[in-house]
mmCIF file of C-alpha atoms in Angstrom:
data_model
loop_
_atom_site.group_PDB
_atom_site.id
_atom_site.type_symbol
_atom_site.label_atom_id
_atom_site.label_comp_id
_atom_site.label_asym_id
_atom_site.label_seq_id
_atom_site.Cartn_x
_atom_site.Cartn_y
_atom_site.Cartn_z
ATOM 1 C CA MET A 1 -4.799 12.959 -15.515
ATOM 2 C CA GLN A 2 -7.322 15.911 -14.033
ATOM 3 C CA THR A 3 -10.419 13.679 -14.215
ATOM 4 C CA LEU A 4 -8.758 11.385 -12.279
ATOM 5 C CA ILE A 5 -7.811 14.114 -9.229
ATOM 6 C CA ASP A 6 -10.893 15.892 -9.356
ATOM 7 C CA LYS A 7 -12.774 12.802 -8.736
ATOM 8 C CA LEU A 8 -10.510 11.603 -5.443
ATOM 9 C CA LYS A 9 -11.872 15.086 -4.078
ATOM 10 C CA ARG A 10 -14.600 13.389 -3.433
ATOM 11 C CA ARG A 11 -12.462 12.044 -0.504
ATOM 12 C CA SER A 12 -14.682 8.968 -0.336
ATOM 13 C CA PHE A 13 -12.480 5.595 -0.813
ATOM 14 C CA LEU A 14 -13.239 1.937 -1.303
ATOM 15 C CA VAL A 15 -9.923 -0.403 0.057
ATOM 16 C CA ILE A 16 -9.794 -3.258 -1.302
ATOM 17 C CA GLY A 17 -7.476 -5.809 0.209
ATOM 18 C CA ARG A 18 -6.779 -8.005 3.641
ATOM 19 C CA ALA A 19 -7.043 -7.138 7.430
ATOM 20 C CA GLY A 20 -5.109 -8.564 10.060
ATOM 21 C CA MET A 21 -3.342 -8.505 13.176
ATOM 22 C CA ASP A 22 -0.214 -7.319 13.777
ATOM 23 C CA PHE A 23 1.794 -8.654 16.977
ATOM 24 C CA TYR A 24 4.818 -6.456 17.547
ATOM 25 C CA ALA A 25 7.757 -7.547 20.008
ATOM 26 C CA GLU A 26 8.380 -5.063 22.930
ATOM 27 C CA PRO A 27 9.981 -3.164 23.591
ATOM 28 C CA PRO A 28 11.175 -1.690 20.618
ATOM 29 C CA GLY A 29 14.256 -3.279 19.924
ATOM 30 C CA THR A 30 13.587 -6.699 21.253
ATOM 31 C CA VAL A 31 13.865 -9.779 18.852
ATOM 32 C CA LEU A 32 11.428 -12.458 18.902
ATOM 33 C CA GLU A 33 12.958 -15.482 20.038
ATOM 34 C CA GLU A 34 13.980 -12.853 23.081
ATOM 35 C CA ALA A 35 10.581 -11.289 23.535
ATOM 36 C CA ASP A 36 8.098 -11.529 26.880
ATOM 37 C CA SER A 37 5.358 -9.338 25.485
ATOM 38 C CA PHE A 38 3.894 -8.254 22.555
ATOM 39 C CA SER A 39 1.685 -5.070 21.164
ATOM 40 C CA ALA A 40 -1.318 -5.783 19.186
ATOM 41 C CA HIS A 41 -2.698 -3.961 16.507
ATOM 42 C CA VAL A 42 -4.725 -4.283 13.006
ATOM 43 C CA GLY A 43 -2.322 -4.848 9.738
ATOM 44 C CA GLY A 44 -3.065 -5.836 6.311
ATOM 45 C CA SER A 45 -1.854 -3.733 3.672
ATOM 46 C CA ALA A 46 -5.976 -2.324 2.802
ATOM 47 C CA ALA A 47 -6.250 -1.924 6.413
ATOM 48 C CA ASN A 48 -3.221 0.051 7.290
ATOM 49 C CA THR A 49 -4.563 2.106 3.804
ATOM 50 C CA ALA A 50 -7.712 2.770 5.237
ATOM 51 C CA VAL A 51 -6.344 3.580 8.209
ATOM 52 C CA ALA A 52 -3.639 6.376 6.920
ATOM 53 C CA LEU A 53 -6.687 7.582 5.098
ATOM 54 C CA ALA A 54 -9.167 7.952 7.951
ATOM 55 C CA LYS A 55 -6.573 9.632 10.229
ATOM 56 C CA LEU A 56 -6.306 12.093 7.383
ATOM 57 C CA GLY A 57 -9.835 13.054 7.028
ATOM 58 C CA CYS A 58 -11.265 10.613 4.390
ATOM 59 C CA ALA A 59 -13.998 8.285 4.602
ATOM 60 C CA ALA A 60 -12.853 4.847 4.008
ATOM 61 C CA GLU A 61 -14.554 1.768 3.711
ATOM 62 C CA VAL A 62 -12.433 -1.758 3.566
ATOM 63 C CA VAL A 63 -13.315 -4.399 1.557
ATOM 64 C CA THR A 64 -12.586 -8.150 2.327
ATOM 65 C CA CYS A 65 -13.234 -11.367 4.418
ATOM 66 C CA VAL A 66 -12.697 -11.942 8.136
ATOM 67 C CA SER A 67 -12.303 -14.804 10.307
ATOM 68 C CA ASP A 68 -15.752 -15.546 12.163
ATOM 69 C CA ASP A 69 -13.404 -15.734 15.508
ATOM 70 C CA ALA A 70 -12.113 -13.327 17.523
ATOM 71 C CA VAL A 71 -8.950 -12.626 15.691
ATOM 72 C CA GLY A 72 -11.222 -11.369 12.795
ATOM 73 C CA ARG A 73 -13.629 -9.750 15.246
ATOM 74 C CA PHE A 74 -10.336 -7.949 16.524
ATOM 75 C CA ALA A 75 -9.482 -6.442 12.950
ATOM 76 C CA THR A 76 -12.951 -5.128 12.410
ATOM 77 C CA ALA A 77 -13.226 -3.499 15.516
ATOM 78 C CA ARG A 78 -9.707 -1.840 15.562
ATOM 79 C CA LEU A 79 -10.011 -0.240 12.399
ATOM 80 C CA ALA A 80 -13.749 1.011 13.786
ATOM 81 C CA ARG A 81 -11.747 2.181 16.341
ATOM 82 C CA PHE A 82 -9.885 4.280 13.692
ATOM 83 C CA GLY A 83 -12.741 5.291 11.787
ATOM 84 C CA VAL A 84 -12.407 3.053 9.040
ATOM 85 C CA GLY A 85 -15.748 1.197 7.580
ATOM 86 C CA THR A 86 -16.203 -2.063 7.891
ATOM 87 C CA LYS A 87 -19.468 -2.740 6.600
ATOM 88 C CA TYR A 88 -17.658 -4.765 3.667
ATOM 89 C CA CYS A 89 -16.071 -7.117 5.708
ATOM 90 C CA ARG A 90 -17.751 -10.314 5.334
ATOM 91 C CA ASN A 91 -17.218 -13.193 8.047
ATOM 92 C CA VAL A 92 -16.120 -16.855 6.686
ATOM 93 C CA GLY A 93 -15.721 -19.601 8.808
ATOM 94 C CA GLY A 94 -14.074 -23.711 8.479
ATOM 95 C CA GLU A 95 -10.661 -23.136 8.230
ATOM 96 C CA ALA A 96 -10.126 -20.045 7.285
ATOM 97 C CA ARG A 97 -8.058 -17.424 9.372
ATOM 98 C CA ASN A 98 -6.953 -13.801 9.252
ATOM 99 C CA SER A 99 -3.136 -13.167 8.174
ATOM 100 C CA LEU A 100 -1.350 -12.796 11.516
ATOM 101 C CA ALA A 101 2.819 -10.710 11.077
ATOM 102 C CA VAL A 102 4.718 -11.174 14.200
ATOM 103 C CA VAL A 103 7.426 -8.348 13.729
ATOM 104 C CA GLU A 104 10.513 -6.860 15.650
ATOM 105 C CA THR A 105 11.296 -3.026 15.852
ATOM 106 C CA ARG A 106 14.478 -2.652 15.076
ATOM 107 C CA LEU A 107 15.938 -1.769 11.557
ATOM 108 C CA GLU A 108 19.053 -3.984 11.241
ATOM 109 C CA ASN A 109 18.004 -7.959 10.480
ATOM 110 C CA CYS A 110 14.382 -7.215 11.436
ATOM 111 C CA GLN A 111 12.229 -10.287 11.587
ATOM 112 C CA SER A 112 9.023 -10.657 10.500
ATOM 113 C CA VAL A 113 7.161 -13.932 10.567
ATOM 114 C CA ILE A 114 4.000 -13.993 8.297
ATOM 115 C CA TYR A 115 0.952 -16.831 8.873
ATOM 116 C CA ARG A 116 -1.174 -16.699 5.982
ATOM 117 C CA ASN A 117 -2.053 -21.084 5.533
ATOM 118 C CA GLY A 118 -6.018 -20.661 5.009
ATOM 119 C CA ALA A 119 -6.154 -16.828 4.436
ATOM 120 C CA ALA A 120 -9.641 -15.609 5.154
ATOM 121 C CA ASP A 121 -9.271 -12.512 2.616
ATOM 122 C CA PHE A 122 -8.248 -15.142 -0.436
ATOM 123 C CA ASP A 123 -11.997 -15.897 0.523
ATOM 124 C CA MET A 124 -13.243 -12.657 -1.100
ATOM 125 C CA GLY A 125 -15.297 -13.835 -3.921
ATOM 126 C CA ALA A 126 -16.775 -11.524 -7.118
ATOM 127 C CA GLY A 127 -20.155 -11.260 -4.759
ATOM 128 C CA ASP A 128 -18.315 -9.635 -2.188
ATOM 129 C CA VAL A 129 -17.701 -6.569 -4.915
ATOM 130 C CA GLU A 130 -20.637 -6.418 -6.845
ATOM 131 C CA SER A 131 -22.632 -4.612 -4.089
ATOM 132 C CA LEU A 132 -20.475 -1.944 -4.076
ATOM 133 C CA ASP A 133 -21.416 1.573 -4.635
ATOM 134 C CA TYR A 134 -18.909 2.584 -7.439
ATOM 135 C CA ALA A 135 -20.404 5.389 -8.437
ATOM 136 C CA ALA A 136 -20.771 7.295 -4.908
ATOM 137 C CA ALA A 137 -16.945 6.380 -4.209
ATOM 138 C CA GLY A 138 -13.681 8.912 -5.174
ATOM 139 C CA GLY A 139 -11.545 5.992 -5.708
ATOM 140 C CA VAL A 140 -11.126 1.919 -5.279
ATOM 141 C CA ILE A 141 -7.861 1.335 -3.811
ATOM 142 C CA LEU A 142 -6.738 -2.549 -4.539
ATOM 143 C CA SER A 143 -3.961 -4.565 -3.089
ATOM 144 C CA GLY A 144 -2.208 -6.288 -5.280
ATOM 145 C CA THR A 145 -1.527 -9.091 -2.519
ATOM 146 C CA ALA A 146 -5.407 -10.045 -3.043
ATOM 147 C CA LEU A 147 -3.797 -11.142 -6.929
ATOM 148 C CA ALA A 148 -1.941 -13.787 -5.686
ATOM 149 C CA ALA A 149 -4.958 -16.266 -5.332
ATOM 150 C CA GLU A 150 -8.790 -17.256 -6.263
ATOM 151 C CA PRO A 151 -11.328 -16.330 -5.818
ATOM 152 C CA SER A 152 -9.959 -12.983 -4.700
ATOM 153 C CA ARG A 153 -8.240 -12.453 -7.593
ATOM 154 C CA SER A 154 -11.167 -12.915 -9.314
ATOM 155 C CA ALA A 155 -12.686 -10.404 -7.136
ATOM 156 C CA ILE A 156 -10.453 -7.510 -8.070
ATOM 157 C CA PHE A 157 -10.747 -7.789 -11.787
ATOM 158 C CA ARG A 158 -14.757 -7.291 -11.241
ATOM 159 C CA ALA A 159 -14.135 -4.595 -9.202
ATOM 160 C CA ILE A 160 -11.825 -2.841 -11.989
ATOM 161 C CA GLU A 161 -14.825 -3.768 -14.375
ATOM 162 C CA LEU A 162 -17.468 -2.491 -11.953
ATOM 163 C CA ALA A 163 -15.572 0.705 -11.129
ATOM 164 C CA ARG A 164 -14.444 1.798 -14.775
ATOM 165 C CA ALA A 165 -17.898 0.999 -15.701
ATOM 166 C CA ALA A 166 -18.548 3.889 -13.152
ATOM 167 C CA GLY A 167 -16.023 6.070 -13.994
ATOM 168 C CA THR A 168 -14.574 6.229 -10.638
ATOM 169 C CA PRO A 169 -10.966 5.939 -10.442
ATOM 170 C CA VAL A 170 -9.258 2.786 -9.789
ATOM 171 C CA ILE A 171 -5.846 2.427 -7.739
ATOM 172 C CA ILE A 172 -3.477 -0.084 -7.466
ATOM 173 C CA ASP A 173 -0.499 -0.851 -5.017
ATOM 174 C CA MET A 174 1.034 -3.530 -6.328
ATOM 175 C CA ASP A 175 2.330 -4.983 -2.938
ATOM 176 C CA TYR A 176 4.134 -7.873 -4.354
ATOM 177 C CA ARG A 177 4.448 -10.520 -1.893
ATOM 178 C CA PRO A 178 6.203 -13.555 -2.834
ATOM 179 C CA TYR A 179 5.498 -16.369 -1.137
ATOM 180 C CA SER A 180 1.781 -16.039 -1.734
ATOM 181 C CA TRP A 181 2.413 -16.408 -5.618
ATOM 182 C CA VAL A 182 3.095 -19.638 -7.576
ATOM 183 C CA SER A 183 5.323 -18.698 -9.595
ATOM 184 C CA GLN A 184 6.889 -15.332 -10.641
ATOM 185 C CA GLU A 185 6.013 -15.844 -14.041
ATOM 186 C CA GLU A 186 1.779 -16.150 -12.610
ATOM 187 C CA ALA A 187 2.682 -12.629 -11.172
ATOM 188 C CA ALA A 188 3.921 -10.770 -14.177
ATOM 189 C CA GLU A 189 0.644 -11.964 -16.513
ATOM 190 C CA VAL A 190 -1.499 -11.003 -13.636
ATOM 191 C CA TYR A 191 -0.030 -8.140 -12.525
ATOM 192 C CA THR A 192 0.494 -7.138 -16.096
ATOM 193 C CA ARG A 193 -3.243 -7.697 -16.916
ATOM 194 C CA ALA A 194 -4.479 -5.411 -13.455
ATOM 195 C CA ILE A 195 -2.203 -2.473 -13.298
ATOM 196 C CA GLU A 196 -3.200 -1.749 -17.416
ATOM 197 C CA SER A 197 -6.536 -1.201 -16.435
ATOM 198 C CA CYS A 198 -6.054 1.098 -13.641
ATOM 199 C CA ASP A 199 -5.701 4.997 -13.687
ATOM 200 C CA LEU A 200 -3.171 5.378 -10.768
ATOM 201 C CA VAL A 201 -0.548 2.557 -10.259
ATOM 202 C CA ILE A 202 1.906 2.616 -7.246
ATOM 203 C CA GLY A 203 4.842 0.054 -6.782
ATOM 204 C CA ASN A 204 8.509 -0.087 -5.690
ATOM 205 C CA ASP A 205 11.594 -0.973 -7.858
ATOM 206 C CA VAL A 206 11.442 -4.840 -7.229
ATOM 207 C CA GLU A 207 7.359 -4.907 -7.854
ATOM 208 C CA PHE A 208 8.436 -3.271 -11.905
ATOM 209 C CA ASP A 209 10.797 -5.604 -12.474
ATOM 210 C CA VAL A 210 8.506 -8.693 -11.803
ATOM 211 C CA ALA A 211 5.456 -6.993 -14.110
ATOM 212 C CA ALA A 212 8.141 -6.019 -16.106
ATOM 213 C CA GLY A 213 8.966 -10.239 -16.256
ATOM 214 C CA PRO A 214 12.529 -11.207 -17.637
ATOM 215 C CA GLY A 215 14.711 -9.646 -18.944
ATOM 216 C CA ARG A 216 12.945 -5.921 -19.154
ATOM 217 C CA ASP A 217 13.433 -3.375 -17.079
ATOM 218 C CA GLY A 218 10.833 -2.543 -14.526
ATOM 219 C CA TYR A 219 12.048 1.519 -14.865
ATOM 220 C CA GLU A 220 10.833 1.408 -18.427
ATOM 221 C CA HIS A 221 8.017 -0.572 -17.298
ATOM 222 C CA ALA A 222 6.407 1.861 -15.507
ATOM 223 C CA ARG A 223 6.835 4.831 -17.868
ATOM 224 C CA SER A 224 5.548 3.266 -20.623
ATOM 225 C CA LEU A 225 2.183 2.185 -18.717
ATOM 226 C CA LEU A 226 1.598 5.533 -19.799
ATOM 227 C CA GLU A 227 0.542 4.762 -23.137
ATOM 228 C CA GLY A 228 -2.350 2.987 -21.887
ATOM 229 C CA VAL A 229 -4.860 3.571 -19.237
ATOM 230 C CA PRO A 230 -3.041 4.745 -16.183
ATOM 231 C CA SER A 231 -2.381 8.726 -16.475
ATOM 232 C CA LEU A 232 -0.212 8.840 -13.179
ATOM 233 C CA VAL A 233 2.641 6.475 -11.860
ATOM 234 C CA VAL A 234 4.500 6.082 -9.388
ATOM 235 C CA TYR A 235 7.814 3.913 -9.136
ATOM 236 C CA LYS A 236 9.475 3.986 -5.512
ATOM 237 C CA MET A 237 12.721 2.670 -5.039
ATOM 238 C CA GLY A 238 13.030 2.818 -1.089
ATOM 239 C CA GLU A 239 15.868 5.267 0.585
ATOM 240 C CA ARG A 240 16.664 6.284 -3.188
ATOM 241 C CA GLY A 241 13.262 8.481 -2.857
ATOM 242 C CA SER A 242 10.492 7.965 -6.346
ATOM 243 C CA VAL A 243 10.022 8.875 -9.773
ATOM 244 C CA THR A 244 6.664 9.858 -10.752
ATOM 245 C CA PHE A 245 5.631 9.705 -14.146
ATOM 246 C CA THR A 246 2.299 11.372 -15.826
ATOM 247 C CA GLY A 247 1.129 12.171 -19.252
ATOM 248 C CA SER A 248 2.887 15.611 -19.354
ATOM 249 C CA GLU A 249 5.827 15.598 -16.910
ATOM 250 C CA SER A 250 8.060 12.968 -14.768
ATOM 251 C CA PHE A 251 9.784 13.897 -11.537
ATOM 252 C CA GLU A 252 11.957 12.859 -8.891
ATOM 253 C CA THR A 253 11.426 12.836 -5.368
ATOM 254 C CA GLY A 254 13.795 12.481 -2.483
ATOM 255 C CA ILE A 255 13.012 11.631 1.271
ATOM 256 C CA TYR A 256 12.880 12.909 4.543
ATOM 257 C CA PRO A 257 15.536 11.613 6.707
ATOM 258 C CA VAL A 258 14.683 9.872 9.975
ATOM 259 C CA GLN A 259 16.203 8.022 12.496
ATOM 260 C CA ALA A 260 14.043 4.916 11.966
ATOM 261 C CA LEU A 261 12.933 2.219 14.299
ATOM 262 C CA LYS A 262 12.098 -0.544 12.097
ATOM 263 C CA PRO A 263 11.720 -0.783 8.108
ATOM 264 C CA THR A 264 7.552 -1.738 7.569
ATOM 265 C CA GLY A 265 4.999 0.567 7.048
ATOM 266 C CA ALA A 266 6.123 2.882 4.283
ATOM 267 C CA GLY A 267 4.144 2.121 1.699
ATOM 268 C CA ASP A 268 0.648 1.707 3.369
ATOM 269 C CA ALA A 269 1.813 5.176 5.029
ATOM 270 C CA PHE A 270 3.543 6.729 1.344
ATOM 271 C CA MET A 271 -0.489 5.605 -0.125
ATOM 272 C CA GLY A 272 -2.108 7.075 2.520
ATOM 273 C CA GLY A 273 -0.743 10.474 2.619
ATOM 274 C CA PHE A 274 -0.275 10.540 -1.085
ATOM 275 C CA LEU A 275 -4.295 9.873 -2.035
ATOM 276 C CA ALA A 276 -5.328 12.275 0.773
ATOM 277 C CA GLY A 277 -3.472 14.798 -0.575
ATOM 278 C CA LEU A 278 -5.031 14.265 -3.885
ATOM 279 C CA ALA A 279 -7.669 14.476 -2.666
ATOM 280 C CA ASP A 280 -7.432 17.562 -0.977
ATOM 281 C CA GLY A 281 -5.774 19.525 -3.772
ATOM 282 C CA LEU A 282 -2.453 19.310 -3.760
ATOM 283 C CA SER A 283 -0.715 18.778 -7.083
ATOM 284 C CA PRO A 284 0.902 15.382 -7.434
ATOM 285 C CA LYS A 285 4.812 17.049 -6.704
ATOM 286 C CA ASP A 286 3.085 17.837 -3.083
ATOM 287 C CA ALA A 287 1.042 14.873 -3.246
ATOM 288 C CA VAL A 288 3.867 12.604 -3.470
ATOM 289 C CA GLN A 289 6.167 14.905 -0.458
ATOM 290 C CA GLN A 290 3.253 14.735 1.631
ATOM 291 C CA GLY A 291 3.223 10.389 0.657
ATOM 292 C CA SER A 292 6.947 10.788 1.749
ATOM 293 C CA ALA A 293 6.267 12.153 4.565
ATOM 294 C CA SER A 294 3.755 10.081 6.216
ATOM 295 C CA ALA A 295 6.167 7.121 5.568
ATOM 296 C CA ALA A 296 8.910 8.589 7.666
ATOM 297 C CA ILE A 297 6.795 9.241 10.165
ATOM 298 C CA VAL A 298 5.674 5.584 10.098
ATOM 299 C CA VAL A 299 8.853 3.775 9.976
ATOM 300 C CA THR A 300 10.022 5.490 13.450
ATOM 301 C CA ARG A 301 7.179 4.622 15.424
ATOM 302 C CA VAL A 302 6.151 1.254 16.271
ATOM 303 C CA SER A 303 3.475 -0.699 14.398
ATOM 304 C CA CYS A 304 2.340 -0.009 11.052
ATOM 305 C CA SER A 305 -1.997 1.032 11.481
ATOM 306 C CA THR A 306 -1.505 2.789 14.961
ATOM 307 C CA ALA A 307 1.740 4.428 13.542
ATOM 308 C CA MET A 308 -0.094 6.405 10.963
ATOM 309 C CA PRO A 309 0.299 10.405 11.652
ATOM 310 C CA ASP A 310 -2.961 12.568 11.250
ATOM 311 C CA PRO A 311 -3.340 16.191 9.747
ATOM 312 C CA LYS A 312 -1.223 18.444 12.209
ATOM 313 C CA GLU A 313 1.551 15.412 13.167
ATOM 314 C CA LEU A 314 2.153 15.305 9.163
ATOM 315 C CA ALA A 315 2.120 19.250 8.960
ATOM 316 C CA ASP A 316 4.292 19.556 12.077
ATOM 317 C CA PHE A 317 6.620 17.310 10.871
ATOM 318 C CA MET A 318 6.845 18.469 6.766
ATOM 319 C CA SER A 319 7.446 22.344 8.670
ATOM 320 C CA ALA A 320 10.325 20.798 11.093
ATOM 321 C CA HIS A 321 11.963 18.810 8.220
ATOM 322 C CA ARG A 322 13.863 18.981 4.991
ATOM 323 C CA ILE A 323 12.749 16.482 2.480
ATOM 324 C CA LEU A 324 16.331 15.743 0.260
ATOM 325 C CA SER A 325 16.547 16.228 -3.492
ATOM 326 C CA SER A 326 17.069 13.089 -5.696
ATOM 327 C CA GLN A 327 20.871 14.175 -6.165
ATOM 328 C CA GLU A 328 21.149 13.922 -2.387
ATOM 329 C CA THR A 329 19.774 10.451 -2.432
ATOM 330 C CA THR A 330 21.250 8.833 -5.257
ATOM 331 C CA ALA A 331 25.603 8.241 -5.441
ATOM 332 C CA PRO A 332 27.125 9.564 -8.660
ATOM 333 C CA GLY A 333 26.657 7.200 -11.119
ATOM 334 C CA GLU A 334 23.959 5.122 -10.388
ATOM 335 C CA HIS A 335 20.787 4.629 -12.375
ATOM 336 C CA HIS A 336 16.978 4.468 -10.882
ATOM 337 C CA ALA A 337 15.911 1.873 -12.375
ATOM 338 C CA HIS A 338 18.662 -0.256 -10.889
ATOM 339 C CA CYS A 339 18.551 1.143 -7.249
ATOM 340 C CA PRO A 340 17.859 -1.321 -4.517
ATOM 341 C CA VAL A 341 14.708 -1.327 -2.413
#
């Protein structure tokens, strides 16, 4: 694991996945069918993670395909505004379209309508990842959504191969979206092949259950990954906190209790805060706490990308709030492996 952390200290990341547009119903609390106005933000897991890293002082390049239209140009322009590199964002024409999410900023019964028909990011192919300078990067971050279809699936496996050949750490956020997959069985097979070749694996309890396959326990599956290539695995449980596995220890981390406005964006914020922490020399325990703090901040704000904290906001929040212990976030008699998201 030390080799992984040492290379992350380069503070430079290639983030492979999707970038799209998010519309949020305004003002916060408005249901979609009653909204008269919306605010527009860049979205998509890779874009959000890259913005989170950039706002915390890391270099981040997004690798994706965007539609050759105003929406695609919006996504890349907003990324550039946040200081995220876009030179590896290829324009695709024809019927390809950027993803669009139309979302509410409310906690209860939050509606999120996702348009993914003919998604441009699924057009990403091997050629889009073969020109990357893997040796110079501190880490390659993969969004599991890109594994759901071809040719982006093959591009992800090619990126894993090239990064490993260059000795560059590979990090995957499983980011399972069932509507993008043909079946859960297919997802299990593809995810298993991918995560077993990555150095750092992050997912929630549902995602690890999917990867484990029918009849198998996701918690045990996450822990068993340490027997192979991965040297650090984070098993997230939403409001229940997380369990982190390394080659020498496992530890539980609680959450920062906040009055959330919405449930979206926490995962991407966690990834950015956690990796930036490791890149800055924090221990895995402290980096997980920083990731948890970043997630807590983002769910109290409108949007995902725009809501990502900068270093001062993150430091101020962590000094003013106490993280709950895992015992405080888990009811007596419950086991982490069976906690809901």
